Short mmCIF file of C-alpha atoms in Angstrom, two decimals:
data_model
loop_
_atom_site.label_atom_id
_atom_site.label_comp_id
_atom_site.label_asym_id
_atom_site.label_seq_id
_atom_site.Cartn_x
_atom_site.Cartn_y
_atom_site.Cartn_z
CA UNK A 1 73.86 115.44 42.51
CA UNK A 2 71.15 113.70 40.12
CA UNK A 3 72.42 110.27 41.06
CA UNK A 4 71.52 110.95 44.60
CA UNK A 5 68.56 112.81 43.73
CA UNK A 6 67.22 109.70 41.57
CA UNK A 7 68.45 107.48 44.65
CA UNK A 8 66.29 109.46 47.09
CA UNK A 9 63.19 108.97 44.80
CA UNK A 10 64.02 105.30 44.37
CA UNK A 11 64.41 104.69 48.04
CA UNK A 12 61.41 106.54 48.54
CA UNK A 13 59.45 104.03 46.37
CA UNK A 14 61.24 100.85 47.49
CA UNK A 15 61.02 101.36 51.39
CA UNK A 16 57.36 101.70 51.01
CA UNK A 17 55.59 99.20 53.14
CA UNK A 18 53.79 97.70 50.48
CA UNK A 19 56.67 97.60 48.07
CA UNK A 20 58.62 96.07 51.10
CA UNK A 21 56.42 93.29 51.24
CA UNK A 22 56.23 92.62 47.56
CA UNK A 23 59.96 92.72 47.23
CA UNK A 24 60.12 89.91 50.36
CA UNK A 25 57.48 88.20 49.09
CA UNK A 26 59.23 87.98 45.63
CA UNK A 27 62.86 87.26 47.05
CA UNK A 28 61.08 84.34 49.31
CA UNK A 29 59.48 82.64 46.34
CA UNK A 30 62.67 83.25 43.98
CA UNK A 31 64.69 81.21 46.75
CA UNK A 32 61.85 79.04 47.18
CA UNK A 33 61.76 77.75 43.40
CA UNK A 34 65.29 77.87 43.55
CA UNK A 35 65.57 75.61 45.93
CA UNK A 36 62.98 73.08 44.61
CA UNK A 37 64.70 71.75 41.18
CA UNK A 38 62.55 71.57 38.26
CA UNK A 39 60.47 74.63 38.37
CA UNK A 40 62.59 77.52 37.63
CA UNK A 41 62.09 81.39 37.32
CA UNK A 42 61.19 81.33 34.16
CA UNK A 43 58.40 79.04 34.77
CA UNK A 44 57.44 80.76 38.03
CA UNK A 45 57.39 84.36 36.71
CA UNK A 46 55.50 83.18 33.71
CA UNK A 47 52.67 82.02 36.27
CA UNK A 48 53.18 85.23 38.23
CA UNK A 49 52.42 87.39 35.19
CA UNK A 50 48.76 87.54 35.33
CA UNK A 51 48.83 88.35 39.02
CA UNK A 52 50.86 91.85 38.29
CA UNK A 53 47.82 93.16 36.65
CA UNK A 54 46.34 93.62 39.66
CA UNK A 55 49.60 95.43 41.33
CA UNK A 56 50.89 98.71 40.61
CA UNK A 57 53.54 98.69 38.09
CA UNK A 58 56.25 99.71 40.86
CA UNK A 59 55.34 96.74 42.86
CA UNK A 60 54.81 94.33 40.16
CA UNK A 61 58.40 94.89 38.51
CA UNK A 62 59.81 94.72 41.98
CA UNK A 63 58.20 91.54 42.90
CA UNK A 64 59.05 90.04 39.55
CA UNK A 65 62.80 91.09 39.83
CA UNK A 66 62.88 89.55 43.42
CA UNK A 67 61.96 86.42 41.87
CA UNK A 68 64.68 86.46 39.65
CA UNK A 69 67.70 87.22 41.54
CA UNK A 70 66.42 85.36 44.44
CA UNK A 71 66.38 82.23 42.44
CA UNK A 72 69.97 82.92 41.74
CA UNK A 73 70.72 82.45 45.55
CA UNK A 74 68.25 79.57 46.22
CA UNK A 75 69.80 77.56 43.34
CA UNK A 76 72.96 76.86 45.05
CA UNK A 77 71.74 75.64 47.93
CA UNK A 78 70.72 72.52 46.27
CA UNK A 79 73.55 72.38 44.21
CA UNK A 80 75.62 72.32 47.04
CA UNK A 81 74.16 70.25 49.79
CA UNK A 82 71.97 67.48 46.94
CA UNK A 83 74.41 68.07 43.90
CA UNK A 84 71.14 68.84 41.99
CA UNK A 85 70.77 72.53 40.53
CA UNK A 86 67.55 74.09 41.43
CA UNK A 87 68.68 76.92 38.72
CA UNK A 88 70.21 76.24 35.42
CA UNK A 89 73.12 79.19 36.50
CA UNK A 90 73.46 76.94 39.28
CA UNK A 91 74.71 73.79 37.59
CA UNK A 92 78.04 74.92 37.77
CA UNK A 93 78.36 75.24 41.57
CA UNK A 94 77.71 71.49 41.80
CA UNK A 95 80.87 70.60 40.63
CA UNK A 96 82.89 71.68 43.37
CA UNK A 97 80.09 72.96 45.85
CA UNK A 98 78.73 69.29 46.30
CA UNK A 99 82.43 67.97 46.76
CA UNK A 100 82.73 71.12 49.72
CA UNK A 101 79.84 69.31 51.23
CA UNK A 102 81.04 65.64 50.83
CA UNK A 103 83.89 67.08 52.87
CA UNK A 104 82.18 68.41 55.48
CA UNK A 105 82.17 72.12 54.44
CA UNK A 106 78.63 72.53 53.61
CA UNK A 107 78.12 75.46 55.76
CA UNK A 108 81.39 77.21 54.38
CA UNK A 109 80.18 76.61 50.92
CA UNK A 110 76.64 78.27 51.65
CA UNK A 111 78.07 81.33 53.21
CA UNK A 112 80.67 81.93 50.50
CA UNK A 113 77.79 81.82 48.25
CA UNK A 114 75.53 83.94 49.95
CA UNK A 115 78.29 86.62 50.87
CA UNK A 116 79.49 86.65 47.16
CA UNK A 117 75.86 86.70 45.69
CA UNK A 118 75.18 89.79 48.26
CA UNK A 119 78.56 91.46 47.21
CA UNK A 120 78.11 90.90 43.34
CA UNK A 121 74.47 92.29 43.64
CA UNK A 122 75.17 95.58 45.62
CA UNK A 123 77.88 96.10 42.98
CA UNK A 124 75.52 95.43 39.83
CA UNK A 125 72.89 97.52 41.56
CA UNK A 126 75.23 100.23 41.48
CA UNK A 127 76.30 99.80 38.12
CA UNK A 128 72.86 99.87 36.93
CA UNK A 129 72.26 103.26 39.33
CA UNK A 130 75.50 104.85 37.90
CA UNK A 131 75.24 103.85 34.01
CA UNK A 132 71.70 103.76 33.43
CA UNK A 133 70.70 107.33 33.36
CA UNK A 134 73.78 108.10 30.64
CA UNK A 135 72.69 105.20 28.79
CA UNK A 136 69.04 106.51 28.61
CA UNK A 137 70.36 109.56 27.28
CA UNK A 138 72.30 107.76 24.68
CA UNK A 139 68.74 105.59 24.01
CA UNK A 140 66.74 108.86 23.38
CA UNK A 141 69.19 109.81 20.40
CA UNK A 142 68.07 106.27 19.19
CA UNK A 143 65.24 106.59 15.94
CA UNK A 144 63.49 104.23 14.07
CA UNK A 145 66.44 102.74 12.21
CA UNK A 146 68.62 102.75 15.36
CA UNK A 147 66.17 100.47 17.18
CA UNK A 148 65.40 97.96 14.38
CA UNK A 149 69.10 97.38 13.65
CA UNK A 150 69.70 96.95 17.80
CA UNK A 151 66.92 94.41 17.70
CA UNK A 152 68.21 92.65 14.61
CA UNK A 153 71.77 92.34 16.98
CA UNK A 154 69.80 91.38 19.82
CA UNK A 155 68.24 88.34 17.86
CA UNK A 156 71.67 87.63 16.26
CA UNK A 157 73.40 87.79 19.64
CA UNK A 158 70.70 85.27 21.18
CA UNK A 159 71.33 82.57 17.99
CA UNK A 160 75.20 82.59 18.81
CA UNK A 161 74.88 82.31 22.65
CA UNK A 162 71.98 79.71 22.40
CA UNK A 163 72.56 76.10 23.49
CA UNK A 164 72.60 73.43 20.82
CA UNK A 165 72.39 73.66 17.15
CA UNK A 166 72.82 77.12 15.28
CA UNK A 167 70.06 75.92 12.84
CA UNK A 168 67.43 75.27 15.63
CA UNK A 169 68.36 78.78 17.30
CA UNK A 170 67.47 80.34 13.95
CA UNK A 171 64.49 78.43 13.44
CA UNK A 172 62.93 79.24 17.01
CA UNK A 173 63.85 83.05 16.30
CA UNK A 174 61.70 83.11 13.20
CA UNK A 175 59.06 80.72 14.74
CA UNK A 176 58.83 83.59 17.61
CA UNK A 177 58.70 86.42 14.68
CA UNK A 178 56.17 84.44 13.18
CA UNK A 179 53.97 84.11 15.95
CA UNK A 180 54.52 87.91 17.02
CA UNK A 181 52.73 88.98 13.76
CA UNK A 182 49.47 86.93 14.37
CA UNK A 183 46.70 89.38 14.97
CA UNK A 184 45.34 92.39 13.33
CA UNK A 185 47.67 94.64 11.19
CA UNK A 186 47.31 98.06 12.83
CA UNK A 187 48.24 99.91 10.03
CA UNK A 188 45.87 97.95 7.17
CA UNK A 189 43.41 96.56 9.65
CA UNK A 190 44.01 93.02 7.78
CA UNK A 191 44.19 89.97 10.04
CA UNK A 192 47.04 87.97 9.61
CA UNK A 193 47.44 84.02 10.39
CA UNK A 194 44.10 84.03 12.29
CA UNK A 195 42.93 81.37 9.74
CA UNK A 196 39.33 82.85 10.33
CA UNK A 197 39.17 82.35 13.88
CA UNK A 198 37.93 85.73 15.79
CA UNK A 199 39.83 84.75 19.16
CA UNK A 200 43.40 85.12 17.27
CA UNK A 201 42.37 88.51 16.22
CA UNK A 202 43.97 90.39 18.77
CA UNK A 203 47.09 88.39 18.39
CA UNK A 204 48.46 85.79 21.20
CA UNK A 205 48.79 86.99 24.55
CA UNK A 206 52.52 87.06 25.83
CA UNK A 207 51.23 85.23 29.10
CA UNK A 208 49.87 82.28 26.99
CA UNK A 209 53.16 81.74 25.10
CA UNK A 210 55.27 82.25 28.47
CA UNK A 211 53.41 79.79 30.38
CA UNK A 212 52.69 77.18 27.97
CA UNK A 213 56.77 77.28 26.90
CA UNK A 214 58.35 77.45 30.09
CA UNK A 215 55.72 76.74 32.77
CA UNK A 216 53.92 73.69 31.25
CA UNK A 217 56.23 72.34 28.88
CA UNK A 218 58.99 72.15 32.06
CA UNK A 219 56.21 70.17 34.20
CA UNK A 220 55.59 67.55 31.30
CA UNK A 221 59.55 67.58 30.90
CA UNK A 222 60.35 67.17 34.46
CA UNK A 223 57.64 64.37 34.81
CA UNK A 224 58.93 62.29 31.99
CA UNK A 225 62.62 62.62 33.88
CA UNK A 226 62.15 61.93 37.80
CA UNK A 227 64.44 59.29 38.04
CA UNK A 228 66.46 61.10 40.45
CA UNK A 229 65.27 61.72 43.97
CA UNK A 230 65.93 65.00 45.20
CA UNK A 231 65.93 64.06 48.67
CA UNK A 232 68.93 61.21 48.62
CA UNK A 233 72.43 62.21 49.68
CA UNK A 234 71.23 65.55 51.82
CA UNK A 235 74.75 66.71 53.26
CA UNK A 236 74.85 67.73 56.62
CA UNK A 237 75.33 71.43 57.79
CA UNK A 238 77.56 72.50 60.54
CA UNK A 239 79.50 75.59 60.73
CA UNK A 240 78.44 78.26 58.44
CA UNK A 241 81.65 80.29 58.92
CA UNK A 242 84.71 79.82 56.28
CA UNK A 243 87.76 79.55 57.15
CA UNK A 244 90.65 82.42 56.98
CA UNK A 245 92.41 80.44 54.29
CA UNK A 246 88.66 79.80 52.60
CA UNK A 247 88.31 83.53 52.97
CA UNK A 248 91.49 84.05 51.36
CA UNK A 249 91.01 81.64 48.57
CA UNK A 250 87.64 83.20 47.82
CA UNK A 251 87.43 86.99 47.89
CA UNK A 252 89.64 87.21 44.58
CA UNK A 253 87.01 84.78 42.72
CA UNK A 254 84.43 86.70 44.27
CA UNK A 255 86.03 89.76 42.44
CA UNK A 256 86.61 88.27 39.55
CA UNK A 257 83.29 86.71 39.17
CA UNK A 258 81.58 90.01 39.88
CA UNK A 259 83.52 91.44 36.88
CA UNK A 260 82.90 88.80 34.81
CA UNK A 261 79.16 88.72 35.33
CA UNK A 262 78.85 92.66 35.18
CA UNK A 263 79.99 92.73 31.80
CA UNK A 264 78.53 89.45 29.96
CA UNK A 265 74.86 90.08 31.58
CA UNK A 266 74.84 93.23 29.36
CA UNK A 267 75.07 90.90 26.32
CA UNK A 268 72.23 89.98 24.34
CA UNK A 269 71.55 86.37 25.18
CA UNK A 270 73.80 86.97 27.99
CA UNK A 271 72.97 87.06 31.90
CA UNK A 272 73.20 84.62 34.58
CA UNK A 273 74.01 81.15 33.01
CA UNK A 274 76.92 82.53 30.74
CA UNK A 275 78.11 84.13 33.51
CA UNK A 276 78.43 81.43 35.82
CA UNK A 277 80.64 79.35 33.53
CA UNK A 278 82.25 81.98 32.28
CA UNK A 279 83.81 82.65 35.81
CA UNK A 280 84.45 79.07 36.75
CA UNK A 281 86.15 78.66 33.10
CA UNK A 282 88.24 81.52 34.26
CA UNK A 283 88.86 80.49 38.06
CA UNK A 284 90.26 77.02 36.98
CA UNK A 285 92.52 78.34 34.11
CA UNK A 286 94.03 81.07 36.82
CA UNK A 287 94.65 78.58 39.51
CA UNK A 288 98.21 77.31 40.33
CA UNK A 289 96.19 74.29 41.38
CA UNK A 290 93.64 73.28 38.65
CA UNK A 291 93.78 69.86 40.01
CA UNK A 292 91.72 71.09 43.11
CA UNK A 293 88.78 72.12 40.89
CA UNK A 294 86.16 69.26 41.17
CA UNK A 295 87.58 68.18 44.37
CA UNK A 296 86.22 70.87 46.64
CA UNK A 297 88.12 74.24 45.39
CA UNK A 298 86.16 77.36 47.05
CA UNK A 299 86.75 79.07 44.39
CA UNK A 300 84.55 77.00 42.14
CA UNK A 301 81.63 78.19 44.30
CA UNK A 302 82.69 81.76 45.09
CA UNK A 303 83.42 82.95 41.67
CA UNK A 304 80.14 81.38 39.56
CA UNK A 305 77.85 82.49 42.57
CA UNK A 306 79.15 86.09 42.41
CA UNK A 307 78.96 85.88 38.30
CA UNK A 308 75.61 84.72 37.94
CA UNK A 309 74.27 87.25 40.50
CA UNK A 310 76.18 90.21 38.86
CA UNK A 311 75.13 88.98 35.25
CA UNK A 312 71.31 88.80 36.52
CA UNK A 313 71.74 92.20 37.97
CA UNK A 314 73.27 94.16 34.92
CA UNK A 315 71.08 92.60 32.50
CA UNK A 316 68.33 95.05 33.86
CA UNK A 317 70.41 97.74 32.25
CA UNK A 318 69.65 97.38 28.58
CA UNK A 319 65.84 96.75 29.64
CA UNK A 320 65.63 99.68 31.43
CA UNK A 321 67.40 102.18 29.30
CA UNK A 322 66.78 100.78 25.42
CA UNK A 323 63.60 98.81 26.29
CA UNK A 324 65.47 95.69 24.63
CA UNK A 325 65.73 92.56 26.60
CA UNK A 326 69.07 90.89 26.85
CA UNK A 327 67.60 87.48 27.65
CA UNK A 328 64.39 85.50 28.14
CA UNK A 329 63.62 86.94 31.49
CA UNK A 330 63.93 90.58 30.66
CA UNK A 331 61.40 89.86 27.85
CA UNK A 332 59.06 88.64 30.55
CA UNK A 333 59.66 91.75 32.47
CA UNK A 334 58.85 93.50 29.22
CA UNK A 335 55.93 91.78 29.10
CA UNK A 336 54.75 92.88 32.42
CA UNK A 337 55.56 96.60 31.75
CA UNK A 338 53.48 96.24 28.11
CA UNK A 339 50.48 94.57 30.21
CA UNK A 340 50.62 97.59 32.60
CA UNK A 341 50.28 99.86 29.84
CA UNK A 342 53.97 101.32 29.86
CA UNK A 343 55.99 101.63 26.58
CA UNK A 344 59.53 100.24 27.30
CA UNK A 345 62.26 102.34 26.25
CA UNK A 346 64.61 105.21 27.45
CA UNK A 347 61.84 107.28 28.04
CA UNK A 348 60.96 105.01 31.13
CA UNK A 349 64.09 106.71 33.10
CA UNK A 350 62.64 110.12 32.50
CA UNK A 351 58.72 109.94 32.41
CA UNK A 352 58.47 107.32 35.02
CA UNK A 353 61.48 107.56 37.33
CA UNK A 354 59.80 106.16 40.39
CA UNK A 355 59.26 102.99 38.22
CA UNK A 356 62.97 102.91 37.13
CA UNK A 357 64.26 103.99 40.16
CA UNK A 358 62.20 102.20 42.61
CA UNK A 359 62.96 98.74 41.13
CA UNK A 360 66.75 99.94 41.24
CA UNK A 361 67.16 100.23 44.86
CA UNK A 362 64.48 97.61 45.89
CA UNK A 363 67.45 95.54 44.17
CA UNK A 364 69.97 96.12 47.13
CA UNK A 365 67.21 96.02 49.64
CA UNK A 366 66.31 92.50 47.99
CA UNK A 367 69.68 91.25 48.10
CA UNK A 368 70.10 92.38 51.88
CA UNK A 369 66.73 90.45 52.42
CA UNK A 370 68.29 87.15 50.47
CA UNK A 371 71.13 86.93 53.17
CA UNK A 372 69.09 87.25 55.92
CA UNK A 373 66.35 84.77 54.72
CA UNK A 374 69.02 82.14 52.96
CA UNK A 375 71.40 81.18 55.83
CA UNK A 376 69.08 80.68 58.78
CA UNK A 377 66.30 79.20 56.93
CA UNK A 378 68.75 76.28 55.50
CA UNK A 379 66.95 73.85 57.69
CA UNK A 380 63.52 74.62 56.33
CA UNK A 381 65.04 74.35 52.56
CA UNK A 382 66.62 71.11 53.47
CA UNK A 383 62.99 69.64 54.56
CA UNK A 384 61.14 71.32 51.42
CA UNK A 385 63.37 69.28 49.21
CA UNK A 386 61.82 66.03 50.39
CA UNK A 387 58.40 67.14 49.22
CA UNK A 388 57.50 64.86 46.17
CA UNK A 389 57.14 66.35 42.71
CA UNK A 390 54.15 64.47 42.51
CA UNK A 391 52.39 66.80 44.98
CA UNK A 392 53.92 69.91 43.73
CA UNK A 393 52.91 69.65 39.70
CA UNK A 394 48.95 69.31 40.20
CA UNK A 395 49.15 72.47 41.90
CA UNK A 396 51.34 74.30 39.62
CA UNK A 397 49.31 73.37 36.72
CA UNK A 398 46.04 74.36 38.62
CA UNK A 399 47.94 78.08 39.02
CA UNK A 400 48.84 78.07 35.48
CA UNK A 401 45.43 77.47 34.38
CA UNK A 402 43.77 80.17 36.73
CA UNK A 403 46.62 82.84 35.92
CA UNK A 404 45.87 82.25 32.04
CA UNK A 405 42.44 82.45 32.26
CA UNK A 406 42.31 85.91 34.77
CA UNK A 407 44.19 87.87 32.03
CA UNK A 408 41.14 87.77 29.32
CA UNK A 409 38.54 85.21 31.05
CA UNK A 410 39.03 83.20 27.87
CA UNK A 411 38.99 79.51 27.84
CA UNK A 412 40.69 79.65 24.23
CA UNK A 413 43.42 81.25 26.06
CA UNK A 414 43.98 78.20 28.30
CA UNK A 415 43.72 75.69 25.68
CA UNK A 416 45.94 77.67 23.61
CA UNK A 417 48.69 77.39 26.77
CA UNK A 418 48.21 73.69 26.87
CA UNK A 419 48.95 73.50 23.06
CA UNK A 420 52.14 75.59 23.66
CA UNK A 421 52.85 73.46 26.61
CA UNK A 422 53.08 70.17 24.41
CA UNK A 423 55.04 72.22 21.90
CA UNK A 424 57.29 73.15 24.76
CA UNK A 425 57.71 69.39 25.61
CA UNK A 426 58.66 68.94 21.96
CA UNK A 427 61.19 71.50 21.73
CA UNK A 428 62.75 70.21 24.88
CA UNK A 429 63.03 66.57 23.53
CA UNK A 430 64.24 67.86 20.26
CA UNK A 431 67.02 69.88 21.89
CA UNK A 432 65.65 73.48 20.47
CA UNK A 433 65.84 76.23 23.16
CA UNK A 434 62.91 77.82 23.62
CA UNK A 435 64.42 81.32 24.77
CA UNK A 436 65.25 82.62 21.14
CA UNK A 437 61.65 82.07 20.43
CA UNK A 438 60.24 84.25 23.34
CA UNK A 439 62.46 86.76 22.37
CA UNK A 440 61.55 87.11 18.80
CA UNK A 441 57.93 87.09 19.59
CA UNK A 442 58.75 90.18 22.03
CA UNK A 443 61.08 91.79 19.66
CA UNK A 444 58.94 90.97 16.32
CA UNK A 445 56.13 93.80 16.65
CA UNK A 446 58.72 96.19 17.59
CA UNK A 447 60.73 95.45 14.75
CA UNK A 448 58.06 95.62 12.11
CA UNK A 449 56.86 98.95 13.16
CA UNK A 450 60.30 100.58 13.83
CA UNK A 451 60.98 98.86 10.06
CA UNK A 452 57.89 100.47 8.82
CA UNK A 453 58.77 103.84 10.45
CA UNK A 454 62.27 103.85 8.93
CA UNK A 455 60.72 103.20 5.77
CA UNK A 456 58.45 105.99 5.75
CA UNK A 457 60.92 108.48 6.97
CA UNK A 458 63.45 107.37 3.87
CA UNK A 459 60.53 107.21 1.65
CA UNK A 460 61.16 103.56 0.98
CA UNK A 461 65.14 103.94 0.76
CA UNK A 462 66.64 100.88 2.37
CA UNK A 463 69.95 103.26 2.82
CA UNK A 464 68.60 104.77 5.66
CA UNK A 465 70.24 101.70 7.84
CA UNK A 466 73.40 102.56 6.66
CA UNK A 467 73.24 106.36 6.48
CA UNK A 468 72.57 106.83 10.20
CA UNK A 469 75.95 106.29 12.33
CA UNK A 470 74.32 104.37 15.02
CA UNK A 471 72.38 101.89 12.51
CA UNK A 472 75.76 101.46 10.82
CA UNK A 473 77.71 100.55 13.67
CA UNK A 474 74.93 98.13 14.96
CA UNK A 475 74.68 96.35 11.64
CA UNK A 476 78.15 96.05 11.35
CA UNK A 477 78.59 94.28 14.55
CA UNK A 478 75.72 91.96 13.45
CA UNK A 479 77.56 91.15 10.13
CA UNK A 480 80.67 90.41 12.40
CA UNK A 481 78.54 87.76 14.42
CA UNK A 482 77.33 86.20 11.38
CA UNK A 483 80.49 85.70 9.73
CA UNK A 484 81.73 84.17 12.96
CA UNK A 485 78.78 82.04 12.87
CA UNK A 486 79.56 80.83 9.57
CA UNK A 487 83.20 79.97 10.26
CA UNK A 488 83.83 76.09 11.05
CA UNK A 489 86.40 76.69 13.61
CA UNK A 490 83.88 79.47 15.73
CA UNK A 491 81.17 77.00 15.28
CA UNK A 492 83.22 73.84 16.79
CA UNK A 493 84.45 76.34 19.68
CA UNK A 494 80.95 77.25 20.42
CA UNK A 495 79.87 73.71 20.64
CA UNK A 496 82.75 72.56 22.64
CA UNK A 497 82.26 75.59 25.16
CA UNK A 498 78.32 74.63 25.47
CA UNK A 499 79.44 70.73 25.95
CA UNK A 500 81.95 71.39 28.69
#
């Protein structure tokens, strides 16, 4: 009965006219940036974070969530029609989706992608509704040592699942931790790493880092790689209805992709990208005719598209129940909550039920909106692909600068964002993924706070971290992951998997 009561609260919030509008706006923006390659949900959410200050907390999170899962839908459109993924998790859809389009089955590929995404999104929303309250109750049993150990596990998991070199990922995490402690120490009142600059005494705002690394850095990178014309070779769309044989081949892949994404979305560093690639690998290995993959196999579209949406939805569970971001998108969501004065954690589910359940119920409504938005407006999305990037980036940069300035009315923040933009471009060129840095930045202050609390509780005895059962289990899992990273065989397999 509690579930139905909570769903009643959630739909009461999600169906309010204003929240329906921001949900529609978020899903529409998400689809749009998913269709336009080179922007992505990270950059868009970073740019829109300042706007959320002027929205009610429920509306802000509903809009940001809509952008995230909306981008998963929109990214498949360009992947299928133009062979360019609008969003990173749609990269694997290019392999068979574009081949289907070249074979005259673009409409069937788009329909299967949209329907599979809707099914996976619905299942993901149901899982959130079913398991979030129970996990939140578990989270209430966590104490400072347990939270510290959980955050350590999250950062190590982000290193394991980060692309590229392990050493670079470790370096990015430590850089994020260092940036997170810039400012005034709450306990002692001493300033740290401010170098005498009063502007840094309150620390670096998350919006500044997010806009710089993921917004401006991505724009600079795109401007240096404009060799591919987006409008070249757009496939024609005829019938949007798959054949009976295509349905028969697609639905098992949709079910498997939904299951894979639902599990991988929960992992630290997991989410839509990992889910889509894992689903494609599974479908190819299970197929009796693996030679079809790469030539237009509909399972190569149905599985990954379902997986990335399921992974996108279930990645909200750790954020809502424990206050721990499983990926950098969830770090953005936590940043938005903290900007609204909300402390992330299990207490959100009990103390702010309208916030948590309003967002959960809005996800199902948003997924339904996306099916309605995507299929009828395919012609509009195709025309948007012809917009030159040189016309888009000045407007995006202007919007970034206005957004950063509006948070604290500070020109110093704008200059700092520009510096992080250059740093973000340098990271891209050096092959350093910035996502672990963002996770380290968000989790760093929380880790420090819980470490100090744990030390106060134990009167300086570090054994408290192994004496508490929850903390001991989490640290044991962390140790296993670190041992795996050290093993040459695991590192070799990890490298091969990311290269594939």
